[in-house]
PDB file of C-alpha atoms in Angstrom:
ATOM      1  CA  MET A   1      -0.061   0.049   0.022  1.00 43.00           C
ATOM      2  CA  SER A   2       1.118   3.525  -0.870  1.00 49.00           C
ATOM      3  CA  ALA A   3       1.511   6.424   1.276  1.00 49.00           C
ATOM      4  CA  ALA A   4      -1.835   8.440   1.987  1.00 54.00           C
ATOM      5  CA  HIS A   5      -1.291  11.751   3.290  1.00 58.00           C
ATOM      6  CA  GLY A   6      -4.453  13.693   4.193  1.00 72.00           C
ATOM      7  CA  GLY A   7      -6.521  11.569   2.259  1.00 91.00           C
ATOM      8  CA  ILE A   8      -4.765  11.674  -1.073  1.00 96.00           C
ATOM      9  CA  ALA A   9      -3.179   8.587  -2.507  1.00 96.00           C
ATOM     10  CA  VAL A  10       0.530   9.803  -3.325  1.00 95.00           C
ATOM     11  CA  GLY A  11       3.766   8.431  -4.886  1.00 93.00           C
ATOM     12  CA  LEU A  12       1.802   5.799  -7.004  1.00 97.00           C
ATOM     13  CA  GLN A  13       3.937   4.833 -10.345  1.00 97.00           C
ATOM     14  CA  PRO A  14       1.792   4.377 -13.454  1.00 98.00           C
ATOM     15  CA  PRO A  15       0.538   2.075 -14.863  1.00 98.00           C
ATOM     16  CA  TYR A  16      -1.911   1.126 -12.395  1.00 98.00           C
ATOM     17  CA  TYR A  17      -5.678   0.840 -12.094  1.00 98.00           C
ATOM     18  CA  ALA A  18      -8.533   2.898 -10.745  1.00 98.00           C
ATOM     19  CA  VAL A  19     -12.024   2.216  -9.797  1.00 98.00           C
ATOM     20  CA  VAL A  20     -14.099   5.427  -9.961  1.00 98.00           C
ATOM     21  CA  PHE A  21     -17.257   4.878  -7.977  1.00 97.00           C
ATOM     22  CA  THR A  22     -19.680   7.977  -8.220  1.00 97.00           C
ATOM     23  CA  SER A  23     -22.825   7.986  -6.224  1.00 96.00           C
ATOM     24  CA  ARG A  24     -25.850   9.847  -5.100  1.00 95.00           C
ATOM     25  CA  ARG A  25     -27.044   8.826  -1.660  1.00 94.00           C
ATOM     26  CA  THR A  26     -30.503   7.785  -0.532  1.00 93.00           C
ATOM     27  CA  GLU A  27     -31.943   9.728   2.483  1.00 93.00           C
ATOM     28  CA  GLY A  28     -30.858   8.585   5.898  1.00 93.00           C
ATOM     29  CA  ASP A  29     -27.811   6.919   7.011  1.00 94.00           C
ATOM     30  CA  ASN A  30     -29.386   3.322   7.259  1.00 95.00           C
ATOM     31  CA  GLY A  31     -26.040   1.842   8.422  1.00 96.00           C
ATOM     32  CA  TYR A  32     -23.992   3.458   5.612  1.00 95.00           C
ATOM     33  CA  ALA A  33     -21.427   5.178   7.578  1.00 94.00           C
ATOM     34  CA  ASP A  34     -20.158   2.160   9.502  1.00 96.00           C
ATOM     35  CA  ALA A  35     -20.204  -0.290   6.357  1.00 96.00           C
ATOM     36  CA  SER A  36     -18.421   2.214   4.421  1.00 95.00           C
ATOM     37  CA  ASP A  37     -15.720   2.316   7.145  1.00 95.00           C
ATOM     38  CA  ALA A  38     -15.390  -1.234   7.392  1.00 97.00           C
ATOM     39  CA  MET A  39     -15.264  -1.511   3.806  1.00 96.00           C
ATOM     40  CA  VAL A  40     -12.438   0.931   3.374  1.00 95.00           C
ATOM     41  CA  ALA A  41     -10.520  -0.993   6.129  1.00 96.00           C
ATOM     42  CA  LEU A  42     -11.101  -4.307   4.485  1.00 97.00           C
ATOM     43  CA  ALA A  43     -10.096  -3.166   0.998  1.00 97.00           C
ATOM     44  CA  ALA A  44      -6.799  -1.791   2.611  1.00 96.00           C
ATOM     45  CA  THR A  45      -5.864  -5.360   3.603  1.00 97.00           C
ATOM     46  CA  GLN A  46      -6.376  -6.790   0.033  1.00 98.00           C
ATOM     47  CA  PRO A  47      -3.432  -7.835  -2.131  1.00 98.00           C
ATOM     48  CA  GLY A  48      -2.728  -5.228  -4.783  1.00 98.00           C
ATOM     49  CA  PHE A  49      -4.448  -2.308  -2.946  1.00 98.00           C
ATOM     50  CA  LEU A  50      -2.548   0.845  -3.481  1.00 98.00           C
ATOM     51  CA  GLY A  51      -4.792   3.446  -1.836  1.00 97.00           C
ATOM     52  CA  ILE A  52      -8.253   5.050  -1.702  1.00 97.00           C
ATOM     53  CA  GLU A  53      -9.617   8.681  -1.882  1.00 97.00           C
ATOM     54  CA  SER A  54     -13.137   9.780  -1.092  1.00 96.00           C
ATOM     55  CA  ALA A  55     -15.325  12.908  -0.967  1.00 96.00           C
ATOM     56  CA  ARG A  56     -18.779  13.595  -0.761  1.00 94.00           C
ATOM     57  CA  GLY A  57     -20.375  17.209  -1.107  1.00 92.00           C
ATOM     58  CA  ALA A  58     -23.089  19.064   0.135  1.00 88.00           C
ATOM     59  CA  ASP A  59     -25.382  18.143  -2.956  1.00 88.00           C
ATOM     60  CA  GLY A  60     -25.159  14.544  -2.070  1.00 90.00           C
ATOM     61  CA  VAL A  61     -22.807  13.451  -4.991  1.00 95.00           C
ATOM     62  CA  GLY A  62     -19.827  11.522  -3.810  1.00 96.00           C
ATOM     63  CA  ILE A  63     -16.819   9.979  -5.463  1.00 98.00           C
ATOM     64  CA  THR A  64     -14.591   7.283  -4.194  1.00 97.00           C
ATOM     65  CA  VAL A  65     -11.613   6.185  -6.350  1.00 98.00           C
ATOM     66  CA  SER A  66      -9.551   3.122  -5.270  1.00 98.00           C
ATOM     67  CA  TYR A  67      -6.341   2.214  -6.753  1.00 98.00           C
ATOM     68  CA  TRP A  68      -4.873  -1.175  -7.328  1.00 98.00           C
ATOM     69  CA  ASP A  69      -1.959  -2.670  -8.917  1.00 98.00           C
ATOM     70  CA  SER A  70      -3.687  -5.067 -11.391  1.00 98.00           C
ATOM     71  CA  GLU A  71      -7.022  -5.987 -13.076  1.00 97.00           C
ATOM     72  CA  GLU A  72      -6.699  -9.208 -11.077  1.00 98.00           C
ATOM     73  CA  ALA A  73      -6.613  -7.370  -7.771  1.00 98.00           C
ATOM     74  CA  ILE A  74      -9.754  -5.480  -8.597  1.00 98.00           C
ATOM     75  CA  ALA A  75     -11.303  -8.728  -9.645  1.00 97.00           C
ATOM     76  CA  ASN A  76     -10.242 -10.401  -6.240  1.00 97.00           C
ATOM     77  CA  TRP A  77     -11.739  -7.591  -4.240  1.00 97.00           C
ATOM     78  CA  ARG A  78     -14.892  -7.930  -6.032  1.00 96.00           C
ATOM     79  CA  ARG A  79     -15.309 -11.557  -5.238  1.00 96.00           C
ATOM     80  CA  ASN A  80     -14.390 -10.831  -1.686  1.00 96.00           C
ATOM     81  CA  ALA A  81     -17.038 -12.592   0.301  1.00 97.00           C
ATOM     82  CA  GLU A  82     -17.799  -9.785   2.799  1.00 97.00           C
ATOM     83  CA  HIS A  83     -17.413  -7.166   0.288  1.00 97.00           C
ATOM     84  CA  ALA A  84     -20.003  -8.957  -1.972  1.00 96.00           C
ATOM     85  CA  ALA A  85     -22.266  -9.480   0.949  1.00 96.00           C
ATOM     86  CA  THR A  86     -22.150  -5.712   1.842  1.00 96.00           C
ATOM     87  CA  ARG A  87     -22.562  -4.615  -1.818  1.00 94.00           C
ATOM     88  CA  GLU A  88     -25.615  -6.923  -2.229  1.00 93.00           C
ATOM     89  CA  HIS A  89     -27.150  -5.639   0.971  1.00 93.00           C
ATOM     90  CA  GLY A  90     -26.537  -1.987   0.400  1.00 92.00           C
ATOM     91  CA  ARG A  91     -26.705  -1.093  -3.377  1.00 91.00           C
ATOM     92  CA  SER A  92     -30.444  -0.244  -3.218  1.00 90.00           C
ATOM     93  CA  LEU A  93     -30.711   0.864   0.307  1.00 95.00           C
ATOM     94  CA  TRP A  94     -27.781   3.244   0.278  1.00 96.00           C
ATOM     95  CA  TYR A  95     -27.579   4.501  -3.412  1.00 96.00           C
ATOM     96  CA  ALA A  96     -30.354   6.427  -5.509  1.00 94.00           C
ATOM     97  CA  HIS A  97     -27.816   6.096  -8.343  1.00 95.00           C
ATOM     98  CA  TYR A  98     -24.120   4.943  -9.009  1.00 96.00           C
ATOM     99  CA  GLU A  99     -21.695   4.725 -11.797  1.00 97.00           C
ATOM    100  CA  VAL A 100     -18.649   2.485 -11.518  1.00 97.00           C
ATOM    101  CA  ARG A 101     -15.856   2.900 -14.055  1.00 98.00           C
ATOM    102  CA  VAL A 102     -12.592   0.870 -14.192  1.00 98.00           C
ATOM    103  CA  ALA A 103      -9.828   2.622 -15.812  1.00 98.00           C
ATOM    104  CA  LYS A 104      -6.015   2.068 -16.543  1.00 98.00           C
ATOM    105  CA  VAL A 105      -3.928   4.994 -15.154  1.00 98.00           C
ATOM    106  CA  GLU A 106      -1.642   5.579 -17.938  1.00 98.00           C
ATOM    107  CA  ARG A 107       0.037   8.913 -16.646  1.00 97.00           C
ATOM    108  CA  ALA A 108       0.271  10.964 -13.485  1.00 97.00           C
ATOM    109  CA  TYR A 109       1.617  14.170 -11.762  1.00 95.00           C
ATOM    110  CA  ALA A 110       1.356  16.020  -8.765  1.00 96.00           C
ATOM    111  CA  GLY A 111       1.669  19.748  -7.753  1.00 95.00           C
ATOM    112  CA  PRO A 112       1.825  22.455  -7.005  1.00 93.00           C
ATOM    113  CA  PRO A 113       5.592  22.538  -8.123  1.00 85.00           C
ATOM    114  CA  GLY A 114       7.909  21.919  -5.234  1.00 77.00           C
ATOM    115  CA  THR A 115       5.394  20.740  -2.632  1.00 74.00           C
ATOM    116  CA  ARG A 116       4.997  17.166  -1.177  1.00 63.00           C
ATOM    117  CA  ALA A 117       1.745  15.703  -0.013  1.00 57.00           C
TER     118      ALA A 117
ATOM    119  CA  MET B   1     -21.680  15.784 -24.335  1.00 42.00           C
ATOM    120  CA  SER B   2     -23.368  13.117 -22.637  1.00 48.00           C
ATOM    121  CA  ALA B   3     -26.234  13.446 -20.121  1.00 49.00           C
ATOM    122  CA  ALA B   4     -25.352  14.569 -16.713  1.00 54.00           C
ATOM    123  CA  HIS B   5     -28.166  13.966 -14.047  1.00 58.00           C
ATOM    124  CA  GLY B   6     -27.648  15.386 -10.741  1.00 72.00           C
ATOM    125  CA  GLY B   7     -24.067  15.775 -11.180  1.00 91.00           C
ATOM    126  CA  ILE B   8     -23.217  12.062 -12.190  1.00 96.00           C
ATOM    127  CA  ALA B   9     -22.256  11.647 -15.914  1.00 96.00           C
ATOM    128  CA  VAL B  10     -24.245   8.705 -17.226  1.00 95.00           C
ATOM    129  CA  GLY B  11     -24.692   6.951 -20.289  1.00 93.00           C
ATOM    130  CA  LEU B  12     -20.974   6.974 -21.435  1.00 97.00           C
ATOM    131  CA  GLN B  13     -19.776   3.990 -23.399  1.00 97.00           C
ATOM    132  CA  PRO B  14     -16.417   2.702 -22.745  1.00 98.00           C
ATOM    133  CA  PRO B  15     -13.532   3.034 -23.965  1.00 98.00           C
ATOM    134  CA  TYR B  16     -13.222   6.748 -23.084  1.00 98.00           C
ATOM    135  CA  TYR B  17     -10.721   8.689 -20.955  1.00 98.00           C
ATOM    136  CA  ALA B  18     -11.017  10.111 -17.285  1.00 98.00           C
ATOM    137  CA  VAL B  19      -8.838  12.864 -15.754  1.00 98.00           C
ATOM    138  CA  VAL B  20      -9.182  12.422 -11.981  1.00 98.00           C
ATOM    139  CA  PHE B  21      -7.882  15.499 -10.155  1.00 97.00           C
ATOM    140  CA  THR B  22      -7.709  14.868  -6.347  1.00 97.00           C
ATOM    141  CA  SER B  23      -6.810  18.009  -4.065  1.00 96.00           C
ATOM    142  CA  ARG B  24      -6.585  19.541  -0.729  1.00 95.00           C
ATOM    143  CA  ARG B  25      -7.350  23.278  -0.862  1.00 94.00           C
ATOM    144  CA  THR B  26      -5.564  26.260   0.736  1.00 93.00           C
ATOM    145  CA  GLU B  27      -7.535  28.214   3.297  1.00 93.00           C
ATOM    146  CA  GLY B  28      -9.763  31.072   2.016  1.00 93.00           C
ATOM    147  CA  ASP B  29     -11.538  31.180  -1.407  1.00 94.00           C
ATOM    148  CA  ASN B  30      -8.994  33.643  -2.946  1.00 95.00           C
ATOM    149  CA  GLY B  31     -11.228  33.443  -6.215  1.00 96.00           C
ATOM    150  CA  TYR B  32     -11.404  29.937  -6.637  1.00 95.00           C
ATOM    151  CA  ALA B  33     -15.250  29.251  -6.629  1.00 94.00           C
ATOM    152  CA  ASP B  34     -15.654  31.887  -9.558  1.00 96.00           C
ATOM    153  CA  ALA B  35     -12.517  30.454 -11.456  1.00 96.00           C
ATOM    154  CA  SER B  36     -13.773  26.881 -10.839  1.00 95.00           C
ATOM    155  CA  ASP B  37     -17.359  27.514 -12.266  1.00 95.00           C
ATOM    156  CA  ALA B  38     -15.807  29.110 -15.109  1.00 97.00           C
ATOM    157  CA  MET B  39     -13.544  26.432 -16.018  1.00 96.00           C
ATOM    158  CA  VAL B  40     -16.323  23.798 -15.613  1.00 95.00           C
ATOM    159  CA  ALA B  41     -18.551  25.933 -18.079  1.00 96.00           C
ATOM    160  CA  LEU B  42     -15.479  26.360 -20.518  1.00 97.00           C
ATOM    161  CA  ALA B  43     -14.544  22.714 -20.431  1.00 97.00           C
ATOM    162  CA  ALA B  44     -17.913  21.762 -21.460  1.00 96.00           C
ATOM    163  CA  THR B  45     -17.675  23.499 -24.663  1.00 97.00           C
ATOM    164  CA  GLN B  46     -14.646  21.728 -25.613  1.00 98.00           C
ATOM    165  CA  PRO B  47     -14.443  19.040 -28.463  1.00 98.00           C
ATOM    166  CA  GLY B  48     -14.410  15.696 -27.013  1.00 98.00           C
ATOM    167  CA  PHE B  49     -15.799  16.750 -23.687  1.00 98.00           C
ATOM    168  CA  LEU B  50     -18.063  13.903 -22.410  1.00 98.00           C
ATOM    169  CA  GLY B  51     -19.232  14.924 -18.514  1.00 97.00           C
ATOM    170  CA  ILE B  52     -17.652  16.071 -15.354  1.00 97.00           C
ATOM    171  CA  GLU B  53     -18.267  15.107 -11.637  1.00 97.00           C
ATOM    172  CA  SER B  54     -17.045  16.823  -8.701  1.00 96.00           C
ATOM    173  CA  ALA B  55     -17.308  16.359  -4.951  1.00 96.00           C
ATOM    174  CA  ARG B  56     -15.416  18.194  -1.885  1.00 94.00           C
ATOM    175  CA  GLY B  57     -15.886  16.885   1.410  1.00 92.00           C
ATOM    176  CA  ALA B  58     -15.871  18.479   4.936  1.00 88.00           C
ATOM    177  CA  ASP B  59     -12.175  17.543   5.343  1.00 88.00           C
ATOM    178  CA  GLY B  60     -11.056  19.530   2.546  1.00 90.00           C
ATOM    179  CA  VAL B  61     -10.193  16.785   0.008  1.00 95.00           C
ATOM    180  CA  GLY B  62     -11.870  17.123  -3.383  1.00 96.00           C
ATOM    181  CA  ILE B  63     -12.118  14.974  -6.335  1.00 98.00           C
ATOM    182  CA  THR B  64     -13.008  16.171  -9.725  1.00 97.00           C
ATOM    183  CA  VAL B  65     -13.220  13.559 -12.548  1.00 98.00           C
ATOM    184  CA  SER B  66     -13.671  14.863 -16.168  1.00 98.00           C
ATOM    185  CA  TYR B  67     -14.360  12.440 -19.250  1.00 98.00           C
ATOM    186  CA  TRP B  68     -13.131  12.899 -22.671  1.00 98.00           C
ATOM    187  CA  ASP B  69     -13.559  10.936 -25.821  1.00 98.00           C
ATOM    188  CA  SER B  70      -9.812  10.716 -26.736  1.00 98.00           C
ATOM    189  CA  GLU B  71      -6.392  11.484 -25.226  1.00 97.00           C
ATOM    190  CA  GLU B  72      -6.071  14.293 -28.074  1.00 98.00           C
ATOM    191  CA  ALA B  73      -9.240  15.954 -26.559  1.00 98.00           C
ATOM    192  CA  ILE B  74      -7.627  15.984 -22.984  1.00 98.00           C
ATOM    193  CA  ALA B  75      -4.399  17.371 -24.617  1.00 97.00           C
ATOM    194  CA  ASN B  76      -6.209  20.173 -26.383  1.00 97.00           C
ATOM    195  CA  TRP B  77      -7.952  21.350 -23.141  1.00 97.00           C
ATOM    196  CA  ARG B  78      -4.661  21.273 -21.451  1.00 96.00           C
ATOM    197  CA  ARG B  79      -3.385  23.575 -24.120  1.00 96.00           C
ATOM    198  CA  ASN B  80      -6.460  25.940 -23.944  1.00 96.00           C
ATOM    199  CA  ALA B  81      -5.068  29.294 -23.350  1.00 97.00           C
ATOM    200  CA  GLU B  82      -7.599  30.429 -21.006  1.00 97.00           C
ATOM    201  CA  HIS B  83      -7.528  27.031 -18.934  1.00 97.00           C
ATOM    202  CA  ALA B  84      -3.664  27.070 -19.087  1.00 96.00           C
ATOM    203  CA  ALA B  85      -3.797  30.730 -17.633  1.00 97.00           C
ATOM    204  CA  THR B  86      -6.259  29.839 -14.931  1.00 96.00           C
ATOM    205  CA  ARG B  87      -4.167  26.838 -13.884  1.00 94.00           C
ATOM    206  CA  GLU B  88      -0.945  28.561 -13.544  1.00 94.00           C
ATOM    207  CA  HIS B  89      -2.527  31.611 -11.566  1.00 93.00           C
ATOM    208  CA  GLY B  90      -4.211  29.270  -9.348  1.00 93.00           C
ATOM    209  CA  ARG B  91      -2.226  26.075  -8.717  1.00 91.00           C
ATOM    210  CA  SER B  92      -0.175  27.592  -5.793  1.00 90.00           C
ATOM    211  CA  LEU B  93      -2.806  29.961  -4.408  1.00 95.00           C
ATOM    212  CA  TRP B  94      -5.536  27.511  -4.329  1.00 96.00           C
ATOM    213  CA  TYR B  95      -4.144  24.034  -3.669  1.00 96.00           C
ATOM    214  CA  ALA B  96      -1.968  22.802  -0.743  1.00 94.00           C
ATOM    215  CA  HIS B  97      -1.486  19.596  -2.994  1.00 95.00           C
ATOM    216  CA  TYR B  98      -2.972  17.812  -6.046  1.00 96.00           C
ATOM    217  CA  GLU B  99      -2.550  14.616  -7.994  1.00 97.00           C
ATOM    218  CA  VAL B 100      -3.708  14.535 -11.493  1.00 97.00           C
ATOM    219  CA  ARG B 101      -4.130  10.841 -12.950  1.00 98.00           C
ATOM    220  CA  VAL B 102      -5.106  10.401 -16.764  1.00 98.00           C
ATOM    221  CA  ALA B 103      -6.879   7.023 -17.319  1.00 98.00           C
ATOM    222  CA  LYS B 104      -8.620   4.934 -20.079  1.00 98.00           C
ATOM    223  CA  VAL B 105     -11.916   3.811 -18.785  1.00 98.00           C
ATOM    224  CA  GLU B 106     -12.133   0.099 -20.036  1.00 98.00           C
ATOM    225  CA  ARG B 107     -15.680  -0.910 -18.619  1.00 97.00           C
ATOM    226  CA  ALA B 108     -18.313   0.712 -16.713  1.00 97.00           C
ATOM    227  CA  TYR B 109     -21.641  -0.302 -15.068  1.00 95.00           C
ATOM    228  CA  ALA B 110     -24.507   1.734 -13.121  1.00 96.00           C
ATOM    229  CA  GLY B 111     -26.800   0.777 -10.481  1.00 95.00           C
ATOM    230  CA  PRO B 112     -28.785  -0.139  -8.461  1.00 92.00           C
ATOM    231  CA  PRO B 113     -30.365  -2.349 -10.881  1.00 85.00           C
ATOM    232  CA  GLY B 114     -33.508  -1.201 -12.444  1.00 77.00           C
ATOM    233  CA  THR B 115     -32.597   2.458 -11.786  1.00 74.00           C
ATOM    234  CA  ARG B 116     -31.740   5.329 -14.360  1.00 63.00           C
ATOM    235  CA  ALA B 117     -30.034   8.114 -13.075  1.00 57.00           C
TER     236      ALA B 117
END
């Protein structure tokens, strides 16, 4: 796992993979916050996990990007039994809509010039 | 440009490209909100622009993902004079740190099952 300073995954060297999960929540928590924390902690123990970033704005749109060293690592995480059960339990309960995009990061850079995260 | 319902870019057909911009802001607005709105409006007029999603949480970490139909479209947007000037002006003023990742979206799916954004 890479460094993650202040919620930003830094120091990753392309190529690697990103899973971009964009969602709009339903009303109410319905156990979401605890389940989300548990899934982030579980993801971080998975082989090939590189980092995760997450933000949700006041308009209810949230974006979570997890980074992985291979497509195989993503597939394994998708098959993880606890993750699959939580996903199945929560997807209609917690989300009005979501989009999942699996992407290969081809290049990356950081800034502002002269800073380190 | 694709549909964008409630801040989520929907209906895009892979392959396409994503630019994931993760940042932590500096203190104060310093003209950021107006410039950000102007850049989103300008991006939406560019050839090859497919959509944009953005969220910033209470912890100050923000994620903006813009979608494009080709690497050439991303390169053209990067060279856009007004965009370049705003970037140059703002990157040290507005951001404590940022990471930019250019990624090829290889597959995508939406949910929950039975919903439309």
